[in-house]
């Protein structure tokens, strides 16, 4: 199993590079399969619910590209002279938007996988000593938004249990309780940091990060994939030049398959420390 | 009766198309690495009131007398891949790497050169217009400043050409920066020899001026097998991962 967050970070960087360097639809299909494979063992993790956001992000470029681009030889239909959207809508524009959308979907999926596997505390622990305080504050500020949403949902649930309205019209009545809840959480954060001696002495590690053989295997595979993408990258897919994508080379296929390495041992580790703040 | 006939004749009579000649100046600026003359000036004469940008290039006889190789983006938006044999050979699918050098289109205005934003067929040229083409990387650079009289001297050869019948245009190598007698610059013998004698339509140019055509080879099944194998491998791995229980 993957124990070190650095292994996940290297995998994430390699995955993002593969998603954006060559947007060949055939390679994108394989990359989607790879990310699904890596994310499947964590499918019950709340972070994996973000795929809906990714799907929405994937649809928007298709609509924009098809509606605004007037280039392409494979015409779907032609609209009369309506401003902006009038003219010939082409398959090339749809293909270009789709490849952009899938790249965005892959970005969200890669980050969701990272969020499901890497604790923010572990990422902060990776920082050098000089950046530790800044990193801690940054991680806390990033955690503030999801905590606010969770508090908002908890307040809504409490109103429902009391038989009160829970629609958007009830939102103004939730502002004050939400503000009080967030202030209380901020105080708890401060007390927690104070109790752990934040900023008063050298940083200690409650649970030192360890390496496993599989971590090295994943890092090696991800770096190899990254190098293959950067060095042997073929001519990027451009549907306006040729709508049909070219068949990927063996090197491109290998670089994508190497990214599936974390899925070979997909059982997630048991987390004894449940603090994910 | 005579008066009616005279009036009818006056209304219906049109002067012949070649009754008046119009001239447009064409400036072609090659890249710094081009071995031949870097700048070419051509004075193109035509009978119509206006001609398109591609017709101007055809009449000018660039590309060894053949029409320039164009790429159709669809919707009538053609762009030029090769002019005056640059680049040779023409890159794959016209442009090769998307960031490579390419021809950019400019037209002269009283305030200087302005880049064209339409395809080569998206505009028309009239008498006295100046059209410029430069071969540069990524974002095009405008051609050097030039006046119409420099390219189309008063005593220029007057060979009237029409859209359908191409005739040699006045071809001259542009003077260097130090030259003071631009109009009297000698005509390049090579370019004179390259003047066209037969008109070719723009669509046939792809077959004529492109790289040597080869018999298309049937697509190999090997890459498809590799792709299918990779996809099957990932689907199989997904089935295994699906059976695993999540946390």
mmCIF file of N, CA and C in Angstrom, chain B residues 19-108:
data_model
loop_
_atom_site.group_PDB
_atom_site.id
_atom_site.type_symbol
_atom_site.label_atom_id
_atom_site.label_comp_id
_atom_site.label_asym_id
_atom_site.label_seq_id
_atom_site.Cartn_x
_atom_site.Cartn_y
_atom_site.Cartn_z
ATOM 1 N N UNK B 19 -11.966 46.512 -70.266
ATOM 2 C CA UNK B 19 -11.851 47.885 -70.721
ATOM 3 C C UNK B 19 -10.987 48.715 -69.781
ATOM 4 N N UNK B 20 -10.990 48.393 -68.478
ATOM 5 C CA UNK B 20 -10.180 49.145 -67.532
ATOM 6 C C UNK B 20 -9.344 48.165 -66.742
ATOM 7 N N UNK B 21 -8.137 48.522 -66.482
ATOM 8 C CA UNK B 21 -7.286 47.646 -65.700
ATOM 9 C C UNK B 21 -7.099 48.244 -64.319
ATOM 10 N N UNK B 22 -6.990 47.328 -63.366
ATOM 11 C CA UNK B 22 -6.762 47.752 -61.983
ATOM 12 C C UNK B 22 -5.489 47.073 -61.505
ATOM 13 N N UNK B 23 -4.869 47.682 -60.558
ATOM 14 C CA UNK B 23 -3.602 47.131 -60.063
ATOM 15 C C UNK B 23 -3.603 47.066 -58.536
ATOM 16 N N UNK B 24 -3.035 45.998 -58.036
ATOM 17 C CA UNK B 24 -2.843 45.847 -56.589
ATOM 18 C C UNK B 24 -1.405 45.419 -56.338
ATOM 19 N N UNK B 25 -0.859 45.907 -55.272
ATOM 20 C CA UNK B 25 0.534 45.586 -54.938
ATOM 21 C C UNK B 25 0.581 44.427 -53.951
ATOM 22 N N UNK B 26 1.493 43.518 -54.201
ATOM 23 C CA UNK B 26 1.656 42.354 -53.328
ATOM 24 C C UNK B 26 3.084 42.327 -52.798
ATOM 25 N N UNK B 27 3.207 42.238 -51.490
ATOM 26 C CA UNK B 27 4.521 42.204 -50.835
ATOM 27 C C UNK B 27 4.652 40.877 -50.114
ATOM 28 N N UNK B 28 5.669 40.123 -50.450
ATOM 29 C CA UNK B 28 5.901 38.829 -49.794
ATOM 30 C C UNK B 28 7.233 38.909 -49.069
ATOM 31 N N UNK B 29 7.168 38.711 -47.754
ATOM 32 C CA UNK B 29 8.367 38.820 -46.918
ATOM 33 C C UNK B 29 8.693 37.443 -46.357
ATOM 34 N N UNK B 30 9.810 36.873 -46.801
ATOM 35 C CA UNK B 30 10.205 35.557 -46.302
ATOM 36 C C UNK B 30 10.851 35.676 -44.925
ATOM 37 N N UNK B 31 11.085 34.519 -44.314
ATOM 38 C CA UNK B 31 11.755 34.515 -43.007
ATOM 39 C C UNK B 31 13.238 34.806 -43.190
ATOM 40 N N UNK B 32 13.909 35.065 -42.067
ATOM 41 C CA UNK B 32 15.332 35.425 -42.119
ATOM 42 C C UNK B 32 16.185 34.288 -42.649
ATOM 43 N N UNK B 33 15.715 33.067 -42.470
ATOM 44 C CA UNK B 33 16.522 31.918 -42.898
ATOM 45 C C UNK B 33 16.298 31.553 -44.367
ATOM 46 N N UNK B 34 15.482 32.288 -45.059
ATOM 47 C CA UNK B 34 15.175 31.947 -46.453
ATOM 48 C C UNK B 34 16.395 32.220 -47.326
ATOM 49 N N UNK B 35 16.855 31.243 -48.112
ATOM 50 C CA UNK B 35 18.085 31.423 -48.881
ATOM 51 C C UNK B 35 17.930 32.400 -50.042
ATOM 52 N N UNK B 36 16.769 32.512 -50.584
ATOM 53 C CA UNK B 36 16.578 33.391 -51.744
ATOM 54 C C UNK B 36 16.323 34.824 -51.329
ATOM 55 N N UNK B 37 15.839 35.632 -52.278
ATOM 56 C CA UNK B 37 15.483 37.018 -51.928
ATOM 57 C C UNK B 37 14.427 37.022 -50.839
ATOM 58 N N UNK B 38 14.684 37.814 -49.813
ATOM 59 C CA UNK B 38 13.778 37.774 -48.656
ATOM 60 C C UNK B 38 12.473 38.483 -48.925
ATOM 61 N N UNK B 39 12.510 39.509 -49.763
ATOM 62 C CA UNK B 39 11.282 40.269 -50.012
ATOM 63 C C UNK B 39 10.997 40.296 -51.505
ATOM 64 N N UNK B 40 9.761 40.031 -51.844
ATOM 65 C CA UNK B 40 9.336 40.085 -53.244
ATOM 66 C C UNK B 40 8.196 41.075 -53.365
ATOM 67 N N UNK B 41 8.275 41.909 -54.405
ATOM 68 C CA UNK B 41 7.184 42.829 -54.685
ATOM 69 C C UNK B 41 6.572 42.434 -56.018
ATOM 70 N N UNK B 42 5.291 42.414 -56.067
ATOM 71 C CA UNK B 42 4.626 42.073 -57.319
ATOM 72 C C UNK B 42 3.475 43.037 -57.554
ATOM 73 N N UNK B 43 3.400 43.512 -58.749
ATOM 74 C CA UNK B 43 2.284 44.366 -59.134
ATOM 75 C C UNK B 43 1.326 43.522 -59.970
ATOM 76 N N UNK B 44 0.155 43.322 -59.464
ATOM 77 C CA UNK B 44 -0.805 42.424 -60.106
ATOM 78 C C UNK B 44 -1.909 43.262 -60.744
ATOM 79 N N UNK B 45 -2.148 42.973 -62.010
ATOM 80 C CA UNK B 45 -3.197 43.706 -62.716
ATOM 81 C C UNK B 45 -4.394 42.795 -62.931
ATOM 82 N N UNK B 46 -5.553 43.365 -62.819
ATOM 83 C CA UNK B 46 -6.770 42.580 -63.004
ATOM 84 C C UNK B 46 -7.844 43.468 -63.612
ATOM 85 N N UNK B 47 -8.782 42.792 -64.265
ATOM 86 C CA UNK B 47 -9.809 43.531 -65.003
ATOM 87 C C UNK B 47 -11.021 43.846 -64.140
ATOM 88 N N UNK B 48 -11.266 43.008 -63.138
ATOM 89 C CA UNK B 48 -12.475 43.207 -62.333
ATOM 90 C C UNK B 48 -12.324 44.437 -61.426
ATOM 91 N N UNK B 49 -13.438 44.838 -60.884
ATOM 92 C CA UNK B 49 -13.395 45.947 -59.932
ATOM 93 C C UNK B 49 -12.663 45.513 -58.660
ATOM 94 N N UNK B 50 -12.839 44.261 -58.290
ATOM 95 C CA UNK B 50 -12.228 43.761 -57.056
ATOM 96 C C UNK B 50 -11.943 42.268 -57.216
ATOM 97 N N UNK B 51 -10.914 41.800 -56.568
ATOM 98 C CA UNK B 51 -10.602 40.369 -56.576
ATOM 99 C C UNK B 51 -10.326 39.921 -55.144
ATOM 100 N N UNK B 52 -10.451 38.621 -54.917
ATOM 101 C CA UNK B 52 -10.192 38.066 -53.593
ATOM 102 C C UNK B 52 -8.702 37.924 -53.327
ATOM 103 N N UNK B 53 -8.374 37.653 -52.067
ATOM 104 C CA UNK B 53 -6.976 37.527 -51.700
ATOM 105 C C UNK B 53 -6.297 36.346 -52.367
ATOM 106 N N UNK B 54 -7.019 35.225 -52.483
ATOM 107 C CA UNK B 54 -6.425 34.049 -53.114
ATOM 108 C C UNK B 54 -6.233 34.281 -54.605
ATOM 109 N N UNK B 55 -7.196 34.989 -55.215
ATOM 110 C CA UNK B 55 -7.056 35.293 -56.646
ATOM 111 C C UNK B 55 -5.843 36.175 -56.881
ATOM 112 N N UNK B 56 -5.580 37.078 -55.974
ATOM 113 C CA UNK B 56 -4.401 37.938 -56.104
ATOM 114 C C UNK B 56 -3.127 37.105 -56.107
ATOM 115 N N UNK B 57 -3.060 36.125 -55.176
ATOM 116 C CA UNK B 57 -1.873 35.281 -55.114
ATOM 117 C C UNK B 57 -1.759 34.419 -56.365
ATOM 118 N N UNK B 58 -2.886 33.958 -56.863
ATOM 119 C CA UNK B 58 -2.863 33.156 -58.089
ATOM 120 C C UNK B 58 -2.348 33.983 -59.257
ATOM 121 N N UNK B 59 -2.885 35.184 -59.380
ATOM 122 C CA UNK B 59 -2.483 36.042 -60.490
ATOM 123 C C UNK B 59 -1.016 36.447 -60.375
ATOM 124 N N UNK B 60 -0.550 36.573 -59.140
ATOM 125 C CA UNK B 60 0.839 36.976 -58.951
ATOM 126 C C UNK B 60 1.806 35.874 -59.349
ATOM 127 N N UNK B 61 1.318 34.648 -59.387
ATOM 128 C CA UNK B 61 2.153 33.554 -59.847
ATOM 129 C C UNK B 61 3.202 33.118 -58.854
ATOM 130 N N UNK B 62 2.931 33.288 -57.583
ATOM 131 C CA UNK B 62 3.882 32.780 -56.596
ATOM 132 C C UNK B 62 3.813 31.263 -56.601
ATOM 133 N N UNK B 63 4.725 30.626 -55.938
ATOM 134 C CA UNK B 63 4.777 29.160 -55.889
ATOM 135 C C UNK B 63 5.053 28.562 -57.263
ATOM 136 N N UNK B 64 6.109 29.016 -57.896
ATOM 137 C CA UNK B 64 6.504 28.486 -59.199
ATOM 138 C C UNK B 64 5.367 28.558 -60.196
ATOM 139 N N UNK B 65 4.610 29.579 -60.105
ATOM 140 C CA UNK B 65 3.537 29.747 -61.064
ATOM 141 C C UNK B 65 2.277 29.001 -60.732
ATOM 142 N N UNK B 66 2.293 28.259 -59.652
ATOM 143 C CA UNK B 66 1.087 27.530 -59.281
ATOM 144 C C UNK B 66 0.393 28.267 -58.135
ATOM 145 N N UNK B 67 -0.884 28.015 -57.967
ATOM 146 C CA UNK B 67 -1.579 28.691 -56.863
ATOM 147 C C UNK B 67 -0.987 28.291 -55.521
ATOM 148 N N UNK B 68 -1.084 29.150 -54.540
ATOM 149 C CA UNK B 68 -0.526 28.808 -53.227
ATOM 150 C C UNK B 68 -1.299 27.673 -52.583
ATOM 151 N N UNK B 69 -0.581 26.907 -51.803
ATOM 152 C CA UNK B 69 -1.251 25.809 -51.107
ATOM 153 C C UNK B 69 -2.032 26.374 -49.943
ATOM 154 N N UNK B 70 -3.281 26.011 -49.857
ATOM 155 C CA UNK B 70 -4.143 26.561 -48.801
ATOM 156 C C UNK B 70 -4.690 25.435 -47.952
ATOM 157 N N UNK B 71 -5.125 25.797 -46.771
ATOM 158 C CA UNK B 71 -5.786 24.839 -45.887
ATOM 159 C C UNK B 71 -7.162 25.383 -45.552
ATOM 160 N N UNK B 72 -8.156 24.543 -45.695
ATOM 161 C CA UNK B 72 -9.539 24.958 -45.478
ATOM 162 C C UNK B 72 -9.939 24.648 -44.041
ATOM 163 N N UNK B 73 -10.168 25.686 -43.260
ATOM 164 C CA UNK B 73 -10.621 25.507 -41.877
ATOM 165 C C UNK B 73 -12.118 25.251 -41.831
ATOM 166 N N UNK B 74 -12.770 25.343 -42.932
ATOM 167 C CA UNK B 74 -14.226 25.213 -42.947
ATOM 168 C C UNK B 74 -14.870 26.575 -42.936
ATOM 169 N N UNK B 75 -16.085 26.637 -43.456
ATOM 170 C CA UNK B 75 -16.787 27.902 -43.475
ATOM 171 C C UNK B 75 -16.139 28.923 -44.386
ATOM 172 N N UNK B 76 -15.366 28.448 -45.371
ATOM 173 C CA UNK B 76 -14.723 29.366 -46.310
ATOM 174 C C UNK B 76 -13.520 30.069 -45.741
ATOM 175 N N UNK B 77 -13.032 29.631 -44.610
ATOM 176 C CA UNK B 77 -11.869 30.271 -43.997
ATOM 177 C C UNK B 77 -10.607 29.530 -44.421
ATOM 178 N N UNK B 78 -10.080 29.925 -45.564
ATOM 179 C CA UNK B 78 -8.844 29.298 -46.047
ATOM 180 C C UNK B 78 -7.647 30.082 -45.536
ATOM 181 N N UNK B 79 -6.602 29.360 -45.242
ATOM 182 C CA UNK B 79 -5.356 30.020 -44.878
ATOM 183 C C UNK B 79 -4.237 29.434 -45.733
ATOM 184 N N UNK B 80 -3.197 30.201 -45.917
ATOM 185 C CA UNK B 80 -2.137 29.819 -46.855
ATOM 186 C C UNK B 80 -1.064 29.030 -46.123
ATOM 187 N N UNK B 81 -0.712 27.886 -46.683
ATOM 188 C CA UNK B 81 0.331 27.043 -46.082
ATOM 189 C C UNK B 81 1.706 27.344 -46.685
ATOM 190 N N UNK B 82 1.739 27.616 -47.984
ATOM 191 C CA UNK B 82 3.033 27.755 -48.661
ATOM 192 C C UNK B 82 2.946 28.875 -49.681
ATOM 193 N N UNK B 83 3.945 29.732 -49.661
ATOM 194 C CA UNK B 83 4.044 30.800 -50.651
ATOM 195 C C UNK B 83 5.470 30.841 -51.164
ATOM 196 N N UNK B 84 5.611 30.984 -52.458
ATOM 197 C CA UNK B 84 6.945 31.103 -53.055
ATOM 198 C C UNK B 84 7.879 30.010 -52.549
ATOM 199 N N UNK B 85 7.346 28.826 -52.448
ATOM 200 C CA UNK B 85 8.078 27.593 -52.086
ATOM 201 C C UNK B 85 8.537 27.568 -50.619
ATOM 202 N N UNK B 86 8.091 28.475 -49.811
ATOM 203 C CA UNK B 86 8.405 28.394 -48.376
ATOM 204 C C UNK B 86 7.122 28.075 -47.599
ATOM 205 N N UNK B 87 7.069 27.131 -46.713
ATOM 206 C CA UNK B 87 8.161 26.192 -46.381
ATOM 207 C C UNK B 87 8.209 25.033 -47.376
ATOM 208 N N UNK B 88 9.379 24.481 -47.536
ATOM 209 C CA UNK B 88 9.579 23.316 -48.392
ATOM 210 C C UNK B 88 10.288 22.237 -47.583
ATOM 211 N N UNK B 89 9.735 21.061 -47.453
ATOM 212 C CA UNK B 89 8.400 20.663 -47.898
ATOM 213 C C UNK B 89 7.323 21.245 -46.982
ATOM 214 N N UNK B 90 6.114 21.199 -47.454
ATOM 215 C CA UNK B 90 4.993 21.685 -46.638
ATOM 216 C C UNK B 90 4.811 20.728 -45.461
ATOM 217 N N UNK B 91 4.710 21.244 -44.241
ATOM 218 C CA UNK B 91 4.563 20.352 -43.071
ATOM 219 C C UNK B 91 3.296 19.509 -43.161
ATOM 220 N N UNK B 92 3.318 18.484 -42.400
ATOM 221 C CA UNK B 92 2.161 17.596 -42.340
ATOM 222 C C UNK B 92 0.924 18.385 -41.926
ATOM 223 N N UNK B 93 -0.165 18.173 -42.650
ATOM 224 C CA UNK B 93 -1.431 18.855 -42.376
ATOM 225 C C UNK B 93 -1.237 20.376 -42.346
ATOM 226 N N UNK B 94 -0.418 20.833 -43.245
ATOM 227 C CA UNK B 94 -0.231 22.268 -43.478
ATOM 228 C C UNK B 94 0.685 22.941 -42.455
ATOM 229 N N UNK B 95 0.481 22.706 -41.173
ATOM 230 C CA UNK B 95 1.201 23.490 -40.174
ATOM 231 C C UNK B 95 2.240 22.704 -39.394
ATOM 232 N N UNK B 96 2.123 21.394 -39.377
ATOM 233 C CA UNK B 96 3.028 20.622 -38.543
ATOM 234 C C UNK B 96 2.795 20.976 -37.103
ATOM 235 N N UNK B 97 3.855 21.187 -36.331
ATOM 236 C CA UNK B 97 3.662 21.597 -34.933
ATOM 237 C C UNK B 97 2.871 22.898 -34.886
ATOM 238 N N UNK B 98 1.942 22.972 -33.979
ATOM 239 C CA UNK B 98 1.024 24.112 -33.981
ATOM 240 C C UNK B 98 1.735 25.428 -33.700
ATOM 241 N N UNK B 99 2.905 25.373 -33.068
ATOM 242 C CA UNK B 99 3.580 26.626 -32.753
ATOM 243 C C UNK B 99 4.602 27.006 -33.806
ATOM 244 N N UNK B 100 4.616 26.319 -34.938
ATOM 245 C CA UNK B 100 5.633 26.571 -35.945
ATOM 246 C C UNK B 100 5.386 27.869 -36.696
ATOM 247 N N UNK B 101 6.353 28.256 -37.522
ATOM 248 C CA UNK B 101 6.173 29.487 -38.300
ATOM 249 C C UNK B 101 5.065 29.332 -39.340
ATOM 250 N N UNK B 102 4.505 30.425 -39.719
ATOM 251 C CA UNK B 102 3.400 30.380 -40.680
ATOM 252 C C UNK B 102 3.292 31.725 -41.389
ATOM 253 N N UNK B 103 2.494 31.728 -42.439
ATOM 254 C CA UNK B 103 2.286 32.952 -43.208
ATOM 255 C C UNK B 103 1.170 33.768 -42.566
ATOM 256 N N UNK B 104 1.433 35.041 -42.372
ATOM 257 C CA UNK B 104 0.385 35.928 -41.860
ATOM 258 C C UNK B 104 0.068 36.987 -42.913
ATOM 259 N N UNK B 105 -1.162 37.412 -42.918
ATOM 260 C CA UNK B 105 -1.716 38.257 -43.970
ATOM 261 C C UNK B 105 -1.935 39.672 -43.435
ATOM 262 N N UNK B 106 -1.508 40.665 -44.208
ATOM 263 C CA UNK B 106 -1.607 42.065 -43.776
ATOM 264 C C UNK B 106 -2.138 42.907 -44.927
ATOM 265 N N UNK B 107 -2.798 43.973 -44.602
ATOM 266 C CA UNK B 107 -3.159 44.931 -45.639
ATOM 267 C C UNK B 107 -2.756 46.329 -45.183
ATOM 268 N N UNK B 108 -2.346 47.110 -46.176
ATOM 269 C CA UNK B 108 -1.819 48.437 -45.858
ATOM 270 C C UNK B 108 -2.963 49.425 -45.706
#
